Coordinates of C-alpha atoms and ligand atoms in Angstrom, one line a residue:
X28 CA -56.8 -179.8 55.9
X29 CA -53.7 -179.4 58.6
X30 CA -53.1 -175.0 57.5
X31 CA -54.4 -172.4 59.1
X32 CA -57.5 -170.7 57.7
X33 CA -56.9 -167.6 55.6
X34 CA -59.3 -164.3 57.1
X35 CA -60.5 -163.1 53.9
X36 CA -63.0 -159.8 54.4
X37 CA -65.4 -159.2 51.8
X38 CA -67.4 -155.4 52.7
X39 CA -71.2 -155.5 51.4
X40 CA -70.5 -159.1 51.5
X41 CA -75.2 -158.7 50.6
X42 CA -74.7 -156.9 48.0
X43 CA -74.9 -158.5 44.3
X44 CA -71.0 -159.1 43.5
X45 CA -70.7 -159.7 47.3
X46 CA -73.3 -162.7 45.6
X47 CA -70.9 -164.2 43.5
X48 CA -67.3 -164.3 45.0
X49 CA -68.0 -165.6 48.9
X50 CA -69.1 -168.8 47.1
X51 CA -66.1 -169.4 44.2
X52 CA -63.6 -168.1 47.7
X53 CA -65.2 -170.6 49.8
X54 CA -64.8 -173.3 47.0
X55 CA -61.0 -172.7 46.8
X56 CA -61.5 -170.3 44.2
X57 CA -59.2 -167.8 45.0
X58 CA -56.8 -168.8 47.0
X59 CA -55.9 -172.7 45.5
X60 CA -57.7 -176.3 47.3
X61 CA -55.0 -176.7 49.5
X62 CA -56.1 -173.2 51.5
X63 CA -59.1 -172.9 53.7
X64 CA -60.0 -170.1 54.1
X65 CA -63.0 -167.8 56.3
X66 CA -65.1 -165.9 55.5
X67 CA -65.6 -162.2 57.1
X68 CA -68.8 -160.4 56.0
X69 CA -69.1 -156.6 57.0
X70 CA -72.4 -155.1 56.3
X71 CA -74.7 -151.8 56.4
X72 CA -77.1 -152.4 59.6
X73 CA -80.5 -152.9 58.1
X74 CA -78.3 -155.5 55.3
X75 CA -76.8 -157.9 58.3
X76 CA -80.3 -159.8 57.7
X77 CA -79.4 -160.6 53.6
X78 CA -75.9 -161.3 55.2
X79 CA -76.6 -163.7 57.2
X80 CA -78.9 -165.8 54.8
X81 CA -76.0 -165.7 52.4
X82 CA -74.2 -167.1 55.0
X83 CA -76.8 -169.5 55.9
X84 CA -76.4 -170.3 51.7
X85 CA -72.6 -171.2 52.5
X86 CA -73.6 -173.5 55.1
X87 CA -75.4 -175.5 52.8
X88 CA -72.8 -175.9 49.8
X89 CA -70.5 -177.3 52.9
X90 CA -67.4 -176.4 51.2
X91 CA -64.7 -178.1 52.8
X92 CA -62.0 -175.5 52.8
X93 CA -64.6 -173.1 54.4
X94 CA -63.9 -173.1 58.1
X95 CA -66.4 -170.6 59.6
X96 CA -67.8 -167.0 58.7
X97 CA -68.1 -163.9 60.8
X98 CA -71.3 -161.4 60.2
X99 CA -70.2 -157.8 61.6
X100 CA -71.4 -153.8 60.7
X101 CA -68.1 -153.3 62.8
X102 CA -65.0 -152.3 60.6
X103 CA -62.8 -153.4 63.4
X104 CA -64.2 -156.5 63.8
X105 CA -64.8 -157.4 60.0
X106 CA -61.1 -156.5 59.8
X107 CA -59.8 -158.2 62.9
X108 CA -56.5 -160.0 61.5
X109 CA -57.7 -160.0 57.9
X110 CA -54.7 -161.8 55.9
X111 CA -57.6 -160.3 52.5
X112 CA -59.6 -157.3 52.1
X113 CA -62.1 -157.5 49.1
X114 CA -64.0 -153.9 49.3
X115 CA -66.9 -153.8 47.5
X116 CA -69.6 -152.8 49.4
X117 CA -70.1 -149.2 48.5
X118 CA -73.2 -147.3 46.1
X119 CA -73.3 -148.5 43.0
X120 CA -73.4 -146.5 39.4
X121 CA -77.3 -146.4 38.4
X122 CA -78.9 -145.2 35.3
X123 CA -77.8 -141.9 33.8
X124 CA -75.4 -141.6 37.2
X125 CA -72.0 -140.1 36.6
X126 CA -68.8 -141.5 38.3
X127 CA -68.3 -138.0 39.1
X128 CA -71.3 -137.8 41.7
X129 CA -70.0 -141.1 43.5
X130 CA -67.0 -139.4 44.8
X131 CA -69.2 -137.8 48.1
X132 CA -71.1 -140.4 48.4
X133 CA -68.7 -143.6 48.7
X134 CA -65.5 -141.1 50.2
X135 CA -67.0 -141.5 53.0
X136 CA -66.8 -145.5 54.0
X137 CA -63.6 -146.0 52.5
X138 CA -62.3 -143.8 55.6
X139 CA -63.2 -145.6 58.2
X140 CA -62.5 -149.0 56.4
X141 CA -59.0 -147.8 55.9
X142 CA -58.1 -147.0 59.5
X143 CA -60.1 -150.3 60.9
X144 CA -57.8 -152.0 58.1
X145 CA -54.5 -149.9 59.6
X146 CA -55.5 -150.4 63.5
X147 CA -56.1 -154.6 63.2
X148 CA -55.4 -156.2 60.1
X149 CA -52.5 -158.8 59.8
X150 CA -49.0 -157.9 58.7
X151 CA -49.0 -159.2 55.6
X152 CA -52.7 -158.5 54.4
X153 CA -53.9 -157.7 50.4
X154 CA -56.3 -155.5 50.1
X155 CA -58.4 -155.0 46.6
X156 CA -61.1 -152.3 46.4
X157 CA -64.0 -152.8 44.3
X158 CA -66.1 -151.2 44.9
X159 CA -66.0 -147.1 42.8
X160 CA -64.4 -145.2 42.0
X161 CA -62.5 -147.7 42.8
X162 CA -59.1 -146.0 42.4
X163 CA -59.9 -142.9 44.4
X164 CA -61.9 -145.3 47.0
X165 CA -58.5 -147.8 47.9
X166 CA -56.3 -144.5 48.0
X167 CA -58.3 -142.9 50.6
X168 CA -58.5 -146.3 52.2
X169 CA -54.7 -146.4 51.6
X170 CA -53.6 -142.7 53.0
X171 CA -56.6 -143.7 55.9
X172 CA -54.1 -146.8 56.9
X173 CA -50.4 -145.5 57.3
X174 CA -49.0 -148.5 58.7
X175 CA -49.3 -150.6 56.2
X176 CA -47.3 -150.9 52.7
X177 CA -49.3 -148.6 50.3
X178 CA -48.6 -151.8 47.9
X179 CA -50.8 -153.6 49.9
X180 CA -53.7 -150.9 48.9
X181 CA -54.9 -151.9 45.2
X182 CA -57.6 -151.5 43.2
X183 CA -59.5 -153.7 40.3
X184 CA -58.8 -152.9 36.6
X185 CA -58.9 -156.7 36.0
X186 CA -62.4 -156.9 34.8
X187 CA -61.6 -154.7 32.3
X188 CA -59.4 -156.3 31.0
X189 CA -60.7 -159.2 31.0
X190 CA -63.1 -157.4 28.5
X191 CA -60.2 -155.7 26.2
X192 CA -59.5 -159.8 26.0
X193 CA -62.6 -160.7 24.7
X194 CA -63.0 -157.4 21.8
X195 CA -59.4 -158.7 20.6
X196 CA -60.5 -162.8 20.8
X197 CA -63.4 -161.5 18.4
X198 CA -62.2 -159.2 16.3
X199 CA -58.6 -161.6 15.5
X200 CA -60.6 -164.8 15.3
X201 CA -58.8 -166.6 18.1
X202 CA -59.5 -167.2 21.2
X203 CA -58.2 -165.3 24.2
X204 CA -55.5 -168.1 24.9
X205 CA -53.7 -166.8 21.8
X206 CA -54.0 -163.3 22.9
X207 CA -51.2 -162.2 26.0
X208 CA -49.8 -158.5 27.2
X209 CA -52.5 -157.2 26.7
X210 CA -53.5 -154.0 29.6
X211 CA -55.9 -151.2 30.9
X212 CA -53.4 -148.1 32.3
X213 CA -54.9 -145.1 33.8
X214 CA -58.2 -145.9 36.0
X215 CA -61.3 -147.6 35.9
X216 CA -63.5 -145.2 34.2
X217 CA -64.3 -144.4 30.8
X218 CA -61.3 -142.9 30.6
X219 CA -59.0 -145.5 31.0
X220 CA -56.4 -147.0 28.6
X221 CA -56.0 -150.6 27.0
X222 CA -53.1 -151.2 25.4
X223 CA -53.1 -152.7 21.2
X224 CA -49.7 -151.6 21.4
X225 CA -47.7 -153.6 23.9
X226 CA -50.1 -156.9 23.6
X227 CA -49.3 -159.6 21.7
X228 CA -51.4 -162.2 19.6
X229 CA -49.6 -166.0 18.7
X230 CA -46.6 -163.9 19.4
X231 CA -47.3 -161.5 17.4
X232 CA -47.9 -157.3 17.9
X233 CA -51.8 -156.9 18.5
X234 CA -52.0 -153.8 16.7
X235 CA -50.8 -154.9 13.3
X236 CA -52.5 -157.9 13.8
X237 CA -55.4 -155.6 13.9
X238 CA -54.3 -153.5 11.3
X239 CA -57.4 -151.5 11.2
X240 CA -56.6 -147.6 14.0
X241 CA -60.0 -147.2 13.4
X242 CA -61.3 -149.9 14.4
X243 CA -58.7 -150.2 17.2
X244 CA -59.8 -145.5 18.3
X245 CA -63.5 -146.3 17.2
X246 CA -64.3 -149.5 18.5
X247 CA -62.0 -151.5 20.0
X248 CA -61.3 -148.5 23.2
X249 CA -64.4 -147.3 23.8
X250 CA -65.9 -150.6 23.8
X251 CA -63.8 -151.7 26.9
X252 CA -63.6 -148.5 28.5
X253 CA -67.5 -147.7 28.3
X254 CA -69.0 -151.6 29.3
X255 CA -69.8 -151.4 32.3
X256 CA -72.4 -148.6 31.6
X257 CA -73.0 -150.9 28.9
X258 CA -74.7 -153.4 31.0
X259 CA -75.7 -151.4 33.9
X260 CA -78.1 -150.2 30.6
X261 CA -78.4 -153.8 29.5
X262 CA -79.4 -155.4 33.1
X263 CA -80.3 -152.3 35.3
X264 CA -77.6 -153.0 36.9
X265 CA -73.7 -153.1 37.8
X266 CA -71.4 -156.1 36.3
X267 CA -72.0 -158.6 39.6
X268 CA -70.6 -161.7 38.2
X269 CA -67.7 -160.7 35.9
X270 CA -66.9 -158.7 38.3
X271 CA -66.5 -161.6 41.0
X272 CA -64.4 -163.1 38.4
X273 CA -61.8 -160.5 38.2
X274 CA -61.8 -160.1 42.3
X275 CA -60.9 -164.0 42.3
X276 CA -58.7 -163.3 38.8
X277 CA -56.7 -160.6 40.5
X278 CA -55.8 -161.9 44.0
X279 CA -55.0 -165.6 42.9
X280 CA -52.3 -164.1 40.2
X281 CA -51.3 -161.6 43.2
X282 CA -50.8 -164.4 45.7
X283 CA -49.5 -167.2 43.4
X284 CA -48.1 -165.6 41.1
X285 CA -48.4 -164.9 37.5
X286 CA -46.5 -167.2 34.5
X287 CA -43.5 -165.9 32.9
X288 CA -44.1 -163.9 29.8
X289 CA -48.0 -162.8 31.1
X290 CA -48.3 -159.6 32.0
X291 CA -51.6 -158.6 34.1
X292 CA -53.5 -155.5 35.1
X293 CA -53.6 -154.0 38.4
X294 CA -54.4 -150.3 40.2
X295 CA -51.2 -150.1 42.8
X296 CA -49.6 -147.2 43.8
X297 CA -47.8 -145.2 41.1
X298 CA -43.7 -145.3 42.2
X299 CA -43.8 -142.6 39.2
X300 CA -43.3 -144.8 36.4
X301 CA -44.6 -143.3 32.9
X302 CA -45.0 -140.1 34.0
X303 CA -47.3 -141.1 36.1
X304 CA -48.4 -139.0 39.0
X305 CA -46.6 -140.3 42.4
X306 CA -48.8 -141.0 45.7
X307 CA -52.3 -142.4 43.0
X308 CA -53.7 -145.5 42.3
X309 CA -53.0 -146.0 38.6
X310 CA -53.8 -149.0 36.2
X311 CA -49.9 -150.2 35.0
X312 CA -48.8 -153.5 33.5
X313 CA -47.7 -155.6 36.6
X314 CA -46.2 -158.9 37.1
X315 CA -47.0 -160.5 40.5
X316 CA -43.5 -161.9 41.8
X317 CA -43.5 -163.4 45.2
X318 CA -46.4 -162.2 46.8
X319 CA -46.0 -158.4 45.3
X320 CA -47.5 -156.4 42.3
X321 CA -44.2 -155.1 40.2
X322 CA -45.2 -151.8 37.5
X323 CA -43.0 -153.8 34.0
X324 CA -40.5 -151.3 33.2
X325 CA -39.4 -150.0 30.3
X326 CA -41.9 -149.3 27.1
X327 CA -42.0 -148.0 24.8
X328 CA -44.3 -145.4 24.7
X329 CA -45.5 -144.2 21.4
X330 CA -47.5 -140.4 21.2
X331 CA -50.7 -142.4 20.1
X332 CA -50.5 -144.2 24.4
X333 CA -49.3 -141.5 26.2
X334 CA -52.2 -139.2 25.1
X335 CA -55.0 -141.4 26.6
X336 CA -52.4 -143.5 29.4
X337 CA -52.0 -138.9 30.5
X338 CA -55.4 -138.4 30.1
X339 CA -56.4 -141.0 31.9
X340 CA -53.8 -139.9 34.6
X341 CA -55.1 -136.7 35.0
X342 CA -58.9 -137.8 35.7
X343 CA -57.7 -139.3 38.7
X344 CA -55.7 -136.7 39.6
X345 CA -58.6 -134.5 39.4
X346 CA -60.2 -137.5 42.1
X347 CA -57.4 -137.0 43.9
X348 CA -57.9 -133.4 45.1
X349 CA -61.5 -133.6 44.6
X350 CA -61.2 -135.7 48.2
X351 CA -59.0 -133.7 49.3
X352 CA -60.7 -130.8 49.4
X353 CA -63.6 -133.1 50.8
X354 CA -60.9 -133.9 53.5
X355 CA -61.6 -137.7 53.1
X356 CA -57.6 -137.7 52.6
Ligands
NAD425 N1 -64.2 -152.4 39.3 C1 -64.8 -153.0 38.9 O1 -64.5 -153.0 37.9 C2 -66.4 -152.9 39.1 C3 -67.2 -153.7 38.5 C4 -68.8 -153.9 38.5 C5 -69.3 -153.2 39.9 N2 -68.1 -152.6 40.6 C6 -68.8 -151.8 42.2 O2 -68.6 -152.7 43.2 C7 -69.3 -152.0 43.7 C8 -70.6 -153.2 44.5 O3 -71.5 -153.1 43.2 P1 -73.0 -154.3 43.7 O4 -73.5 -154.5 42.8 O5 -72.3 -155.5 44.6 O6 -73.7 -153.7 44.4 P2 -74.9 -153.9 45.5 O7 -75.2 -152.4 45.6 O8 -75.3 -155.1 44.9 O9 -74.3 -154.2 47.0 C9 -73.3 -153.2 47.8 C10 -73.2 -153.3 48.9 O10 -71.7 -152.9 49.0 C11 -73.0 -152.7 51.0 N3 -72.1 -151.7 51.8 C12 -73.0 -149.7 51.3 N4 -72.0 -149.6 51.7 C13 -71.8 -150.1 53.0 C14 -70.2 -150.1 54.1 N5 -70.4 -148.7 54.7 N6 -69.6 -151.0 54.3 C15 -70.0 -152.4 54.5 N7 -71.0 -152.4 53.4 C16 -71.7 -151.7 52.9 C17 -74.5 -152.7 50.8 O11 -75.6 -152.3 52.1 C18 -74.7 -153.4 49.5 O12 -75.2 -155.1 50.5 C19 -69.9 -150.4 43.5 O13 -69.3 -149.7 43.7 C20 -69.9 -150.8 41.8 O14 -69.8 -149.8 41.2 C21 -66.7 -152.0 40.4
LMR426 O1 -70.3 -149.3 38.4 C1 -70.5 -149.3 37.3 O2 -70.4 -148.4 37.6 C2 -69.2 -150.1 36.5 C3 -68.4 -151.6 37.2 O3 -67.5 -150.5 37.7 C4 -68.4 -151.9 35.9 O4 -67.0 -152.3 35.2 O5 -69.3 -152.7 35.6

């Protein structure tokens, strides 16, 4: 192994997503089997001991690609030289708690982390925000990192996309391998819009293949959009292994590119495409090329899709206004 290790920082490393994520990163699933990684684990002070326990287990795996582990409660140390930052640490939503309640609790975490990324990250840093409310937390961090190109800050909607793939596959009796271009627009929240109208199943339009508008409106969209809450209801804790899996998918594709003819979903800084307010971090259909996400352009948006995309972006604009009024951006 001659390559210089890539510095990967994971915040909330002692949490449940961290416990799924770290072993997959260290085993090479994030960046590939020829890329050594150095892990930097950021936790709050009371959770440092638990993070140390996870690091002991990582050591005990003897991963050939893992070149070292640093553990800290200081964002300035955690983000020093970081190439890939996975911002997972946040307060998860618990049963009965609305996402809006999370804004104030979590906003304070992402401002200092954005500042630390701005001051200490490597030039090629890429940031994925997983901690909820992911889109707005990503916006807060991005706004406090003025020296980092804005397109390096992203929010995760890949889990929603993966959920949509399986719901559609089950409905049509196909496998997820038969589906392409099924993407999420908007916020990682119950207002998100999983879009069957641009998706393909074995080369055919997915909405036409389903041919059941009532199922699309009353089952497919709500099932995908409320899946996070359904998991919390069932497990008594928010999704963890599937969230870690989606984070791996997101960064892997960002770095390695998307296959020809495939789109994926990512929350990226809006350039105003599709009438989305510029500057919001909102999910679009994107392709990854040369290490960058590009928003897929030129799609026709019918009235059904338009109403849903606009509603989700209106929610994001409200979240932005709320954090602005709290002085967080
Ligand atoms: N975007 C998505 O698709 C998606 C999916 C699932 C979960 N989530 C979100 O991911 C987040 C993490 O979920 P989890 O289940 O791992 O939660 P968890 O409570 O198990 O772990 C969170 C960890 O973050 C740590 N933490 C808190 N503040 C921190 C800070 N300032 N710096 C560093 N670490 C800090 C905590 O100590 C804890 O160990 C939650 O906000 C959850 O809602 C997002
Ligand atoms: O933690 C949550 O609120 C749910 C989570 O974002 C999920 O989609 O599983």
